[in-house]
Amino acid sequence: GIQVEQSPPDLILQEGANSTLRCNFSDSVNNLQWFHQNPWGQLINLFYIPSGTKQNGRLSATTVATERYSLLYISSSQTTDSGVYFCAVERMGGGADGLTFGKGTHLIIQP
Amino acid sequence: EPEVTQTPSHQVTQMGQEVILRCVPISNHLYFYWYRQILGQKVEFLVSFYNNEISEKSEIFDDQFSVERPDGSNFTLKIRSTKLEDSAMYFCASLTSGRAYEQFFGPGTRLTVL
């Protein structure tokens, strides 16, 4: 099946710092989504971004489908940004395979 | 904005008991999914469902699991005889048909098997 690798696995930053999270995937995709898992365990959908660039406030994401990677940028980090960030993909032509998730990046923003 | 809902938010059960986790997908969506996340691990695909039948299932989705869409709104996951290792967060997701493949996730049900 498709492989999803996220880096770094852990990231500790001071409030106000910027960060870049990376997601590499091993095959062409129909779907790429970024999620933030909050302390209650809920998966908050940040971006649906199989290609191109999107921005939502302090967050933005870019997917370069031809090179099989995606980046999530967080600017001016706040303590509420802490949590685990997951990248998930669905292989192109996979029908209803479901999303394959990476292992996540655990982000800690210190005050 | 329409959203996927799941009940209960937390279920505690004894090993060997049957549990049913419930989901209400977004009303015009046609594809439905269940995922599982064991504490501290990544989210894993269990099963997809379309047109009243299973489309795909993972190796995790063995004979103790079943899914059903008993009416026009609910989508359920049944675990027949729970084991300790079934303790996890279970997420339901749905997808509309068409050109967009974005899946919309519910808030999850935390299952604890004692």
Coordinates of N, CA and C in Angstrom, one line a residue:
Chain A
G1 N 0.8 -1.2 0.0 CA 0.0 0.0 0.0 C 0.9 1.3 0.0
I2 N 0.2 2.4 0.0 CA 0.9 3.7 -0.1 C 1.6 3.9 1.3
Q3 N 2.8 4.5 1.2 CA 3.5 4.8 2.5 C 3.4 6.4 2.7
V4 N 3.3 6.7 4.0 CA 3.2 8.1 4.4 C 4.2 8.4 5.5
E5 N 5.1 9.3 5.3 CA 6.1 9.6 6.3 C 6.0 11.0 6.7
Q6 N 5.9 11.3 8.0 CA 5.9 12.7 8.5 C 7.1 13.0 9.2
S7 N 7.5 14.3 9.1 CA 8.7 14.7 9.8 C 8.5 16.2 10.2
P8 N 9.1 16.6 11.4 CA 9.8 15.7 12.3 C 8.7 15.0 13.2
P9 N 9.1 14.0 13.9 CA 8.1 13.3 14.8 C 7.7 14.1 16.0
D10 N 8.6 14.9 16.5 CA 8.4 15.8 17.6 C 9.0 17.2 17.3
L11 N 8.3 18.2 17.8 CA 8.8 19.6 17.6 C 8.3 20.4 18.8
I12 N 9.3 21.0 19.5 CA 9.0 21.9 20.6 C 9.4 23.3 20.2
L13 N 8.5 24.3 20.4 CA 8.8 25.6 20.0 C 8.3 26.6 21.0
Q14 N 8.8 27.8 21.0 CA 8.3 28.9 21.8 C 7.1 29.5 21.1
E15 N 6.2 30.0 21.9 CA 5.1 30.8 21.4 C 5.6 31.9 20.5
G16 N 5.0 32.1 19.3 CA 5.4 33.1 18.4 C 6.3 32.6 17.3
A17 N 6.8 31.4 17.5 CA 7.7 30.9 16.4 C 6.9 30.4 15.2
N18 N 7.6 30.2 14.1 CA 7.0 29.6 12.9 C 7.5 28.1 12.8
S19 N 6.7 27.3 12.2 CA 7.1 25.9 12.0 C 6.6 25.4 10.6
T20 N 7.4 24.4 10.2 CA 7.0 23.7 8.9 C 7.0 22.2 9.2
L21 N 5.9 21.6 8.9 CA 5.7 20.1 9.0 C 5.7 19.5 7.6
R22 N 6.3 18.4 7.5 CA 6.4 17.8 6.2 C 5.7 16.4 6.1
C23 N 5.2 16.1 4.9 CA 4.5 14.8 4.7 C 5.0 14.3 3.3
N24 N 5.7 13.2 3.3 CA 6.1 12.5 2.1 C 5.2 11.3 1.8
F25 N 4.9 11.1 0.6 CA 4.0 9.9 0.3 C 4.6 9.2 -1.0
S26 N 4.3 8.0 -1.1 CA 5.0 7.1 -2.0 C 4.3 6.9 -3.4
D27 N 3.1 7.4 -3.6 CA 2.4 7.2 -4.8 C 1.5 8.4 -5.1
S28 N 1.0 8.4 -6.3 CA 0.0 9.5 -6.7 C -1.2 9.4 -5.9
V29 N -1.8 10.5 -5.5 CA -2.9 10.6 -4.6 C -4.1 11.3 -5.2
N30 N -5.3 10.9 -4.8 CA -6.6 11.6 -5.1 C -6.8 12.7 -4.0
N31 N -6.3 12.3 -2.8 CA -6.7 13.1 -1.7 C -5.5 13.2 -0.7
L32 N -5.4 14.4 -0.2 CA -4.4 14.6 0.9 C -5.1 15.6 1.9
Q33 N -5.1 15.2 3.1 CA -5.7 16.0 4.1 C -4.8 16.2 5.3
W34 N -4.8 17.3 5.9 CA -4.1 17.6 7.1 C -5.1 17.7 8.3
F35 N -4.7 17.1 9.4 CA -5.6 17.1 10.6 C -4.8 17.6 11.8
H36 N -5.5 18.2 12.7 CA -4.9 18.5 14.0 C -5.8 17.7 15.0
Q37 N -5.1 16.9 15.8 CA -5.8 16.1 16.8 C -5.7 16.9 18.1
N38 N -6.8 17.3 18.7 CA -6.9 18.1 19.9 C -6.7 17.3 21.1
P39 N -6.6 17.9 22.3 CA -6.4 17.1 23.5 C -7.5 16.2 23.8
W40 N -8.7 16.4 23.3 CA -9.9 15.5 23.5 C -9.9 14.3 22.5
G41 N -8.9 14.3 21.6 CA -8.8 13.2 20.6 C -9.5 13.5 19.3
Q42 N -10.2 14.6 19.2 CA -10.9 14.9 18.0 C -10.0 15.2 16.8
L43 N -10.3 14.8 15.6 CA -9.5 15.1 14.4 C -10.2 16.4 13.8
I44 N -9.4 17.4 13.8 CA -9.9 18.7 13.2 C -9.3 18.8 11.8
N45 N -10.2 18.9 10.8 CA -9.7 18.9 9.5 C -9.2 20.3 9.2
L46 N -7.9 20.4 8.8 CA -7.3 21.7 8.5 C -7.3 22.0 7.1
F47 N -6.9 21.1 6.2 CA -6.9 21.3 4.8 C -7.2 20.0 4.0
Y48 N -7.9 20.2 2.9 CA -8.0 19.2 1.9 C -7.2 19.7 0.7
I49 N -6.0 19.1 0.5 CA -5.1 19.7 -0.4 C -4.3 18.7 -1.3
P50 N -5.0 18.0 -2.2 CA -4.3 17.0 -3.1 C -3.2 17.7 -4.0
S51 N -3.3 19.0 -4.2 CA -2.3 19.7 -4.9 C -2.5 21.2 -4.7
G52 N -1.5 22.0 -4.9 CA -1.6 23.4 -4.8 C -1.3 24.0 -3.4
T53 N -1.8 25.2 -3.2 CA -1.5 25.9 -2.0 C -2.8 26.5 -1.4
K54 N -3.0 26.4 -0.1 CA -4.2 27.0 0.5 C -3.7 27.7 1.8
Q55 N -4.5 28.7 2.2 CA -4.2 29.4 3.4 C -5.5 29.6 4.2
N56 N -5.3 29.5 5.6 CA -6.4 29.7 6.5 C -5.9 30.3 7.7
G57 N -5.9 31.7 7.7 CA -5.4 32.4 8.9 C -3.9 32.2 9.0
R58 N -3.5 31.7 10.2 CA -2.0 31.5 10.4 C -1.5 30.2 9.8
L59 N -2.4 29.4 9.3 CA -2.0 28.1 8.7 C -2.0 28.2 7.2
S60 N -1.1 27.5 6.6 CA -1.1 27.4 5.2 C -0.5 26.0 4.8
A61 N -0.8 25.5 3.6 CA -0.3 24.2 3.2 C -0.1 24.2 1.7
T62 N 1.0 23.5 1.4 CA 1.3 23.3 0.0 C 1.5 21.9 -0.3
T63 N 1.0 21.4 -1.4 CA 1.2 20.0 -1.9 C 1.8 20.1 -3.3
V64 N 3.0 19.5 -3.4 CA 3.6 19.3 -4.7 C 3.4 17.9 -5.2
A65 N 2.3 17.6 -5.9 CA 1.9 16.3 -6.2 C 3.0 15.5 -7.0
T66 N 3.6 16.3 -7.9 CA 4.6 15.6 -8.8 C 5.8 15.1 -8.1
E67 N 6.1 15.8 -6.9 CA 7.2 15.4 -6.1 C 6.8 14.6 -4.9
R68 N 5.5 14.4 -4.7 CA 5.0 13.6 -3.7 C 5.3 14.0 -2.3
Y69 N 5.1 15.3 -2.0 CA 5.2 15.8 -0.7 C 4.2 17.0 -0.4
S70 N 4.0 17.2 0.9 CA 3.1 18.3 1.3 C 3.8 18.9 2.5
L71 N 3.6 20.2 2.6 CA 4.1 21.0 3.8 C 3.0 21.7 4.5
L72 N 3.0 21.7 5.8 CA 2.0 22.5 6.6 C 2.8 23.6 7.3
Y73 N 2.5 24.8 7.1 CA 3.1 25.9 7.8 C 2.3 26.5 8.9
I74 N 2.8 26.7 10.0 CA 2.1 27.4 11.1 C 3.0 28.6 11.5
S75 N 2.3 29.8 11.4 CA 3.1 31.0 11.7 C 2.6 31.5 13.0
S76 N 3.5 32.3 13.7 CA 3.1 32.9 15.0 C 2.4 31.9 15.9
S77 N 3.1 30.8 16.2 CA 2.5 29.7 17.0 C 1.9 30.2 18.3
Q78 N 0.8 29.6 18.7 CA 0.1 29.8 20.0 C 0.0 28.5 20.7
T79 N -0.1 28.6 22.0 CA -0.1 27.4 22.8 C -1.3 26.4 22.4
T80 N -2.3 27.0 21.9 CA -3.5 26.2 21.4 C -3.2 25.4 20.2
D81 N -2.0 25.7 19.5 CA -1.6 24.9 18.4 C -1.0 23.6 18.8
S82 N -0.7 23.4 20.0 CA -0.1 22.2 20.5 C -1.0 21.0 20.2
G83 N -0.4 19.9 19.9 CA -1.2 18.6 19.6 C -0.4 17.9 18.6
V84 N -1.1 16.9 18.0 CA -0.5 16.0 17.0 C -1.2 16.4 15.7
Y85 N -0.3 16.6 14.7 CA -0.7 16.9 13.3 C -0.5 15.7 12.4
F86 N -1.6 15.3 11.8 CA -1.6 14.1 10.9 C -1.8 14.5 9.4
C87 N -1.0 13.9 8.6 CA -1.2 13.9 7.2 C -1.9 12.6 6.8
A88 N -2.8 12.6 5.9 CA -3.5 11.4 5.4 C -3.7 11.5 3.9
V89 N -3.5 10.4 3.2 CA -3.7 10.4 1.8 C -4.5 9.2 1.3
E90 N -5.1 9.4 0.2 CA -5.8 8.3 -0.5 C -5.1 8.1 -1.9
R91 N -4.7 6.9 -2.1 CA -4.0 6.5 -3.4 C -4.9 6.8 -4.6
M92 N -4.4 7.4 -5.6 CA -5.1 7.6 -6.9 C -5.5 6.3 -7.5
G93 N -6.8 6.2 -7.8 CA -7.3 4.9 -8.4 C -7.6 3.9 -7.3
G94 N -7.6 4.3 -6.1 CA -7.8 3.3 -5.0 C -9.2 3.0 -4.7
G95 N -10.1 3.7 -5.4 CA -11.5 3.4 -5.2 C -11.9 3.9 -3.8
A96 N -12.4 3.1 -2.9 CA -12.8 3.5 -1.6 C -11.9 2.9 -0.6
D97 N -10.6 2.9 -0.9 CA -9.6 2.4 0.0 C -9.5 3.0 1.4
G98 N -10.0 4.2 1.5 CA -9.8 4.8 2.8 C -8.5 5.6 2.8
L99 N -8.4 6.5 3.8 CA -7.2 7.2 4.0 C -6.1 6.4 4.7
T100 N -4.9 6.7 4.3 CA -3.7 6.1 5.0 C -3.1 7.3 5.7
F101 N -2.9 7.2 7.0 CA -2.4 8.2 7.8 C -0.9 8.0 8.1
G102 N -0.2 9.2 8.2 CA 1.1 9.1 8.8 C 1.1 9.0 10.3
K103 N 2.3 8.8 10.9 CA 2.4 8.7 12.3 C 2.2 10.0 13.1
G104 N 2.3 11.1 12.4 CA 2.0 12.4 13.0 C 3.2 13.1 13.4
T105 N 3.1 14.4 13.6 CA 4.1 15.3 14.2 C 3.5 15.8 15.5
H106 N 4.2 15.5 16.6 CA 3.7 16.0 17.9 C 4.3 17.3 18.2
L107 N 3.5 18.4 18.2 CA 3.9 19.8 18.3 C 3.6 20.3 19.7
I108 N 4.6 20.8 20.4 CA 4.4 21.4 21.7 C 4.8 22.9 21.6
I109 N 3.9 23.8 21.9 CA 4.2 25.2 21.9 C 4.3 25.7 23.4
Q110 N 5.4 26.1 23.7 CA 5.6 26.5 25.1 C 5.4 28.0 25.3
P111 N 4.8 28.5 26.4 CA 4.5 29.9 26.6 C 5.8 30.7 26.8
Chain B
E1 N -23.2 24.6 9.4 CA -22.5 23.7 8.5 C -22.7 22.2 8.9
P2 N -23.1 21.4 7.9 CA -23.4 20.0 8.2 C -22.1 19.3 8.8
E3 N -22.4 18.3 9.7 CA -21.3 17.7 10.3 C -21.6 16.2 10.6
V4 N -20.6 15.4 10.7 CA -20.8 14.0 11.1 C -20.9 13.9 12.6
T5 N -21.8 13.2 13.1 CA -22.0 13.0 14.6 C -21.8 11.5 14.9
Q6 N -21.3 11.3 16.2 CA -21.1 10.0 16.6 C -21.6 9.8 18.1
T7 N -22.2 8.7 18.4 CA -22.6 8.4 19.7 C -22.3 7.0 20.1
P8 N -22.0 6.7 21.4 CA -21.7 7.6 22.4 C -20.3 8.3 22.2
S9 N -20.0 9.3 23.0 CA -18.7 9.8 23.0 C -17.7 8.9 23.7
H10 N -18.1 8.2 24.7 CA -17.3 7.3 25.4 C -18.1 6.1 25.8
Q11 N -17.6 4.9 25.6 CA -18.2 3.6 25.9 C -17.3 2.8 26.7
V12 N -17.7 2.3 27.8 CA -17.0 1.3 28.6 C -17.7 0.0 28.6
T13 N -17.0 -1.1 28.4 CA -17.6 -2.4 28.3 C -16.7 -3.5 28.9
Q14 N -17.3 -4.6 29.2 CA -16.5 -5.7 29.7 C -16.1 -6.6 28.5
M15 N -14.9 -7.2 28.6 CA -14.4 -8.1 27.6 C -15.4 -9.1 27.3
G16 N -15.6 -9.4 26.0 CA -16.6 -10.4 25.6 C -18.0 -9.9 25.3
Q17 N -18.2 -8.6 25.7 CA -19.5 -8.0 25.4 C -19.6 -7.5 24.0
E18 N -20.8 -7.4 23.4 CA -21.0 -6.7 22.1 C -21.2 -5.2 22.3
V19 N -20.6 -4.5 21.4 CA -20.9 -3.0 21.4 C -21.3 -2.6 20.0
I20 N -22.1 -1.6 20.0 CA -22.5 -0.9 18.7 C -22.2 0.6 18.8
L21 N -21.3 1.0 17.9 CA -21.0 2.4 17.8 C -21.8 3.0 16.7
R22 N -22.3 4.2 16.9 CA -23.3 4.8 16.0 C -22.7 6.1 15.4
C23 N -23.1 6.3 14.1 CA -22.6 7.5 13.4 C -23.8 8.0 12.5
V24 N -23.9 9.3 12.5 CA -24.8 9.9 11.5 C -24.0 10.7 10.5
P25 N -23.8 10.2 9.3 CA -23.0 10.9 8.3 C -23.8 12.2 7.8
I26 N -23.1 12.9 7.1 CA -23.7 14.1 6.4 C -24.7 13.6 5.4
S27 N -25.8 14.3 5.4 CA -27.0 13.7 4.8 C -26.9 13.4 3.3
N28 N -26.2 14.1 2.5 CA -26.1 13.8 1.1 C -24.9 13.1 0.7
H29 N -24.2 12.5 1.7 CA -23.0 11.8 1.4 C -23.3 10.3 1.1
L30 N -22.4 9.7 0.3 CA -22.7 8.4 -0.2 C -21.7 7.3 0.2
Y31 N -20.5 7.8 0.6 CA -19.5 6.8 1.1 C -19.3 7.0 2.6
F32 N -19.1 5.9 3.2 CA -19.0 5.9 4.7 C -17.8 5.1 5.1
Y33 N -17.1 5.5 6.2 CA -15.9 4.9 6.6 C -15.9 4.7 8.1
W34 N -15.2 3.7 8.6 CA -14.8 3.6 10.0 C -13.2 3.5 10.1
Y35 N -12.7 4.2 11.0 CA -11.3 4.2 11.3 C -11.1 3.9 12.8
R36 N -9.9 3.4 13.2 CA -9.6 3.2 14.5 C -8.2 3.8 14.9
Q37 N -8.1 4.3 16.1 CA -6.8 4.8 16.6 C -6.6 4.3 18.0
I38 N -5.6 3.4 18.1 CA -5.2 2.9 19.4 C -4.4 4.0 20.1
L39 N -4.5 4.2 21.4 CA -3.9 5.3 22.1 C -2.4 5.4 21.8
G40 N -2.0 6.6 21.3 CA -0.6 6.9 21.1 C -0.2 6.4 19.7
Q41 N -1.1 5.9 18.9 CA -0.7 5.4 17.6 C -1.4 6.2 16.5
K42 N -1.1 5.8 15.2 CA -1.7 6.5 14.1 C -3.1 6.0 13.9
V43 N -3.9 6.7 13.1 CA -5.2 6.4 12.7 C -5.2 5.3 11.6
E44 N -6.0 4.3 11.8 CA -6.0 3.2 10.8 C -7.3 3.0 10.2
F45 N -7.4 2.7 8.9 CA -8.6 2.5 8.1 C -9.1 1.1 8.5
L46 N -10.4 1.0 8.8 CA -11.1 -0.3 9.0 C -11.9 -0.8 7.8
V47 N -12.8 0.1 7.4 CA -13.8 -0.4 6.4 C -14.4 0.8 5.7
S48 N -14.8 0.6 4.4 CA -15.6 1.6 3.7 C -16.8 0.9 3.2
F49 N -17.9 1.8 3.0 CA -19.2 1.3 2.7 C -19.9 2.2 1.7
Y50 N -20.4 1.5 0.7 CA -21.1 2.3 -0.4 C -22.2 1.5 -1.0
N51 N -23.3 2.1 -1.2 CA -24.5 1.5 -1.9 C -24.9 0.2 -1.1
N52 N -24.9 0.4 0.2 CA -25.4 -0.7 1.2 C -24.5 -1.9 1.2
E53 N -23.2 -1.8 0.8 CA -22.4 -2.9 1.0 C -20.9 -2.5 1.3
I54 N -20.1 -3.4 1.8 CA -18.7 -3.1 2.1 C -18.0 -2.9 0.7
S55 N -17.2 -1.8 0.6 CA -16.4 -1.6 -0.6 C -15.0 -2.1 -0.4
E56 N -14.4 -1.8 0.7 CA -13.0 -2.2 1.0 C -13.0 -2.4 2.5
K57 N -12.1 -3.3 2.9 CA -11.8 -3.5 4.3 C -10.4 -3.8 4.5
S58 N -9.9 -3.5 5.7 CA -8.5 -3.7 6.0 C -8.3 -5.1 6.7
E59 N -7.1 -5.5 7.0 CA -6.8 -6.7 7.7 C -7.3 -6.7 9.1
I60 N -7.5 -5.5 9.7 CA -8.0 -5.4 11.0 C -9.5 -5.8 11.1
F61 N -10.2 -5.5 10.0 CA -11.6 -5.7 10.0 C -11.9 -7.2 9.8
D62 N -11.8 -8.0 10.9 CA -12.1 -9.4 10.8 C -13.5 -9.7 11.2
D63 N -13.8 -11.0 11.4 CA -15.1 -11.5 11.6 C -15.9 -10.9 12.8
Q64 N -15.1 -10.4 13.7 CA -15.8 -9.9 14.9 C -16.4 -8.5 14.6
F65 N -16.1 -7.9 13.5 CA -16.6 -6.6 13.1 C -17.7 -6.7 12.1
S66 N -18.7 -5.8 12.1 CA -19.7 -5.7 11.1 C -20.1 -4.3 11.0
V67 N -20.6 -3.9 9.8 CA -21.1 -2.6 9.6 C -22.5 -2.7 9.0
E68 N -23.3 -1.6 9.3 CA -24.7 -1.6 8.8 C -25.2 -0.2 8.6
R69 N -26.1 0.0 7.6 CA -26.8 1.2 7.5 C -28.2 0.9 7.7
P70 N -28.7 0.8 8.9 CA -30.0 0.3 9.2 C -31.2 1.1 8.7
D71 N -30.9 2.4 8.5 CA -32.0 3.3 8.0 C -31.3 4.4 7.1
G72 N -32.0 5.4 6.7 CA -31.4 6.4 5.8 C -30.4 7.3 6.4
S73 N -30.2 7.2 7.8 CA -29.3 8.2 8.4 C -28.2 7.6 9.2
N74 N -28.4 6.5 9.9 CA -27.4 5.9 10.7 C -26.4 5.0 10.0
F75 N -25.2 4.9 10.5 CA -24.2 4.0 10.0 C -23.5 3.5 11.3
T76 N -23.6 2.1 11.5 CA -23.1 1.5 12.7 C -21.9 0.6 12.5
L77 N -21.1 0.5 13.6 CA -20.0 -0.5 13.6 C -20.3 -1.4 14.8
K78 N -20.4 -2.7 14.6 CA -20.7 -3.6 15.7 C -19.4 -4.4 15.9
I79 N -19.0 -4.5 17.2 CA -18.0 -5.4 17.6 C -18.6 -6.5 18.4
R80 N -18.5 -7.8 17.9 CA -19.4 -8.8 18.5 C -18.9 -9.3 19.9
S81 N -17.7 -9.5 20.1 CA -17.1 -10.0 21.3 C -15.8 -9.2 21.6
T82 N -16.0 -8.2 22.4 CA -14.8 -7.2 22.5 C -13.7 -7.9 23.2
K83 N -12.5 -7.4 22.8 CA -11.2 -7.9 23.5 C -10.5 -6.6 24.0
L84 N -9.6 -6.9 24.9 CA -8.9 -5.7 25.5 C -8.3 -4.9 24.5
E85 N -7.7 -5.5 23.4 CA -7.0 -4.7 22.4 C -8.0 -4.0 21.4
D86 N -9.3 -4.1 21.6 CA -10.2 -3.3 20.9 C -10.4 -1.9 21.5
S87 N -9.8 -1.7 22.7 CA -9.8 -0.3 23.3 C -9.1 0.7 22.4
A88 N -9.8 1.7 22.0 CA -9.3 2.6 21.0 C -10.3 3.7 20.8
M89 N -9.9 4.7 20.0 CA -10.9 5.7 19.5 C -11.3 5.3 18.1
Y90 N -12.6 5.3 17.9 CA -13.2 4.9 16.6 C -13.8 6.1 16.0
F91 N -13.4 6.4 14.8 CA -13.9 7.6 14.0 C -14.7 7.1 12.8
C92 N -15.8 7.8 12.6 CA -16.6 7.6 11.4 C -16.3 8.8 10.5
A93 N -16.4 8.5 9.2 CA -16.2 9.6 8.2 C -17.1 9.4 7.0
S94 N -17.4 10.4 6.3 CA -18.3 10.3 5.1 C -17.7 11.2 4.0
L95 N -18.2 10.9 2.8 CA -17.7 11.5 1.6 C -18.8 11.6 0.6
T96 N -18.9 12.7 0.0 CA -19.9 12.8 -1.1 C -19.3 12.2 -2.3
S97 N -20.1 11.9 -3.3 CA -19.6 11.4 -4.5 C -19.2 12.6 -5.4
G98 N -18.6 12.3 -6.5 CA -18.3 13.4 -7.4 C -16.8 13.6 -7.5
R99 N -16.3 14.8 -7.8 CA -14.9 15.0 -8.1 C -14.1 15.3 -6.8
A100 N -14.7 15.6 -5.7 CA -13.9 15.9 -4.5 C -13.9 14.7 -3.6
Y101 N -12.7 14.4 -3.1 CA -12.5 13.2 -2.3 C -12.3 13.5 -0.8
E102 N -12.6 14.7 -0.4 CA -12.4 15.1 1.0 C -13.4 14.3 1.9
Q103 N -12.8 13.7 3.0 CA -13.6 13.0 3.9 C -13.8 13.9 5.1
F104 N -15.0 13.8 5.7 CA -15.4 14.6 6.8 C -15.6 13.6 8.0
F105 N -14.8 13.9 9.1 CA -14.7 13.0 10.2 C -15.7 13.5 11.4
G106 N -16.2 12.5 12.1 CA -16.9 12.7 13.3 C -15.9 12.9 14.4
P107 N -16.5 13.2 15.6 CA -15.6 13.5 16.8 C -15.0 12.3 17.4
G108 N -15.5 11.1 17.1 CA -15.0 9.9 17.6 C -15.7 9.3 18.8
T109 N -15.6 8.0 19.0 CA -16.1 7.3 20.2 C -14.9 6.6 20.8
R110 N -14.7 7.0 22.1 CA -13.6 6.3 22.8 C -14.2 5.0 23.5
L111 N -13.7 3.9 23.0 CA -14.1 2.6 23.6 C -13.0 2.1 24.5
T112 N -13.5 1.8 25.7 CA -12.6 1.2 26.7 C -13.2 -0.2 27.1
V113 N -12.3 -1.2 26.9 CA -12.7 -2.6 27.2 C -11.9 -3.0 28.4
L114 N -12.7 -3.4 29.5 CA -12.1 -3.8 30.7 C -12.0 -5.3 30.9

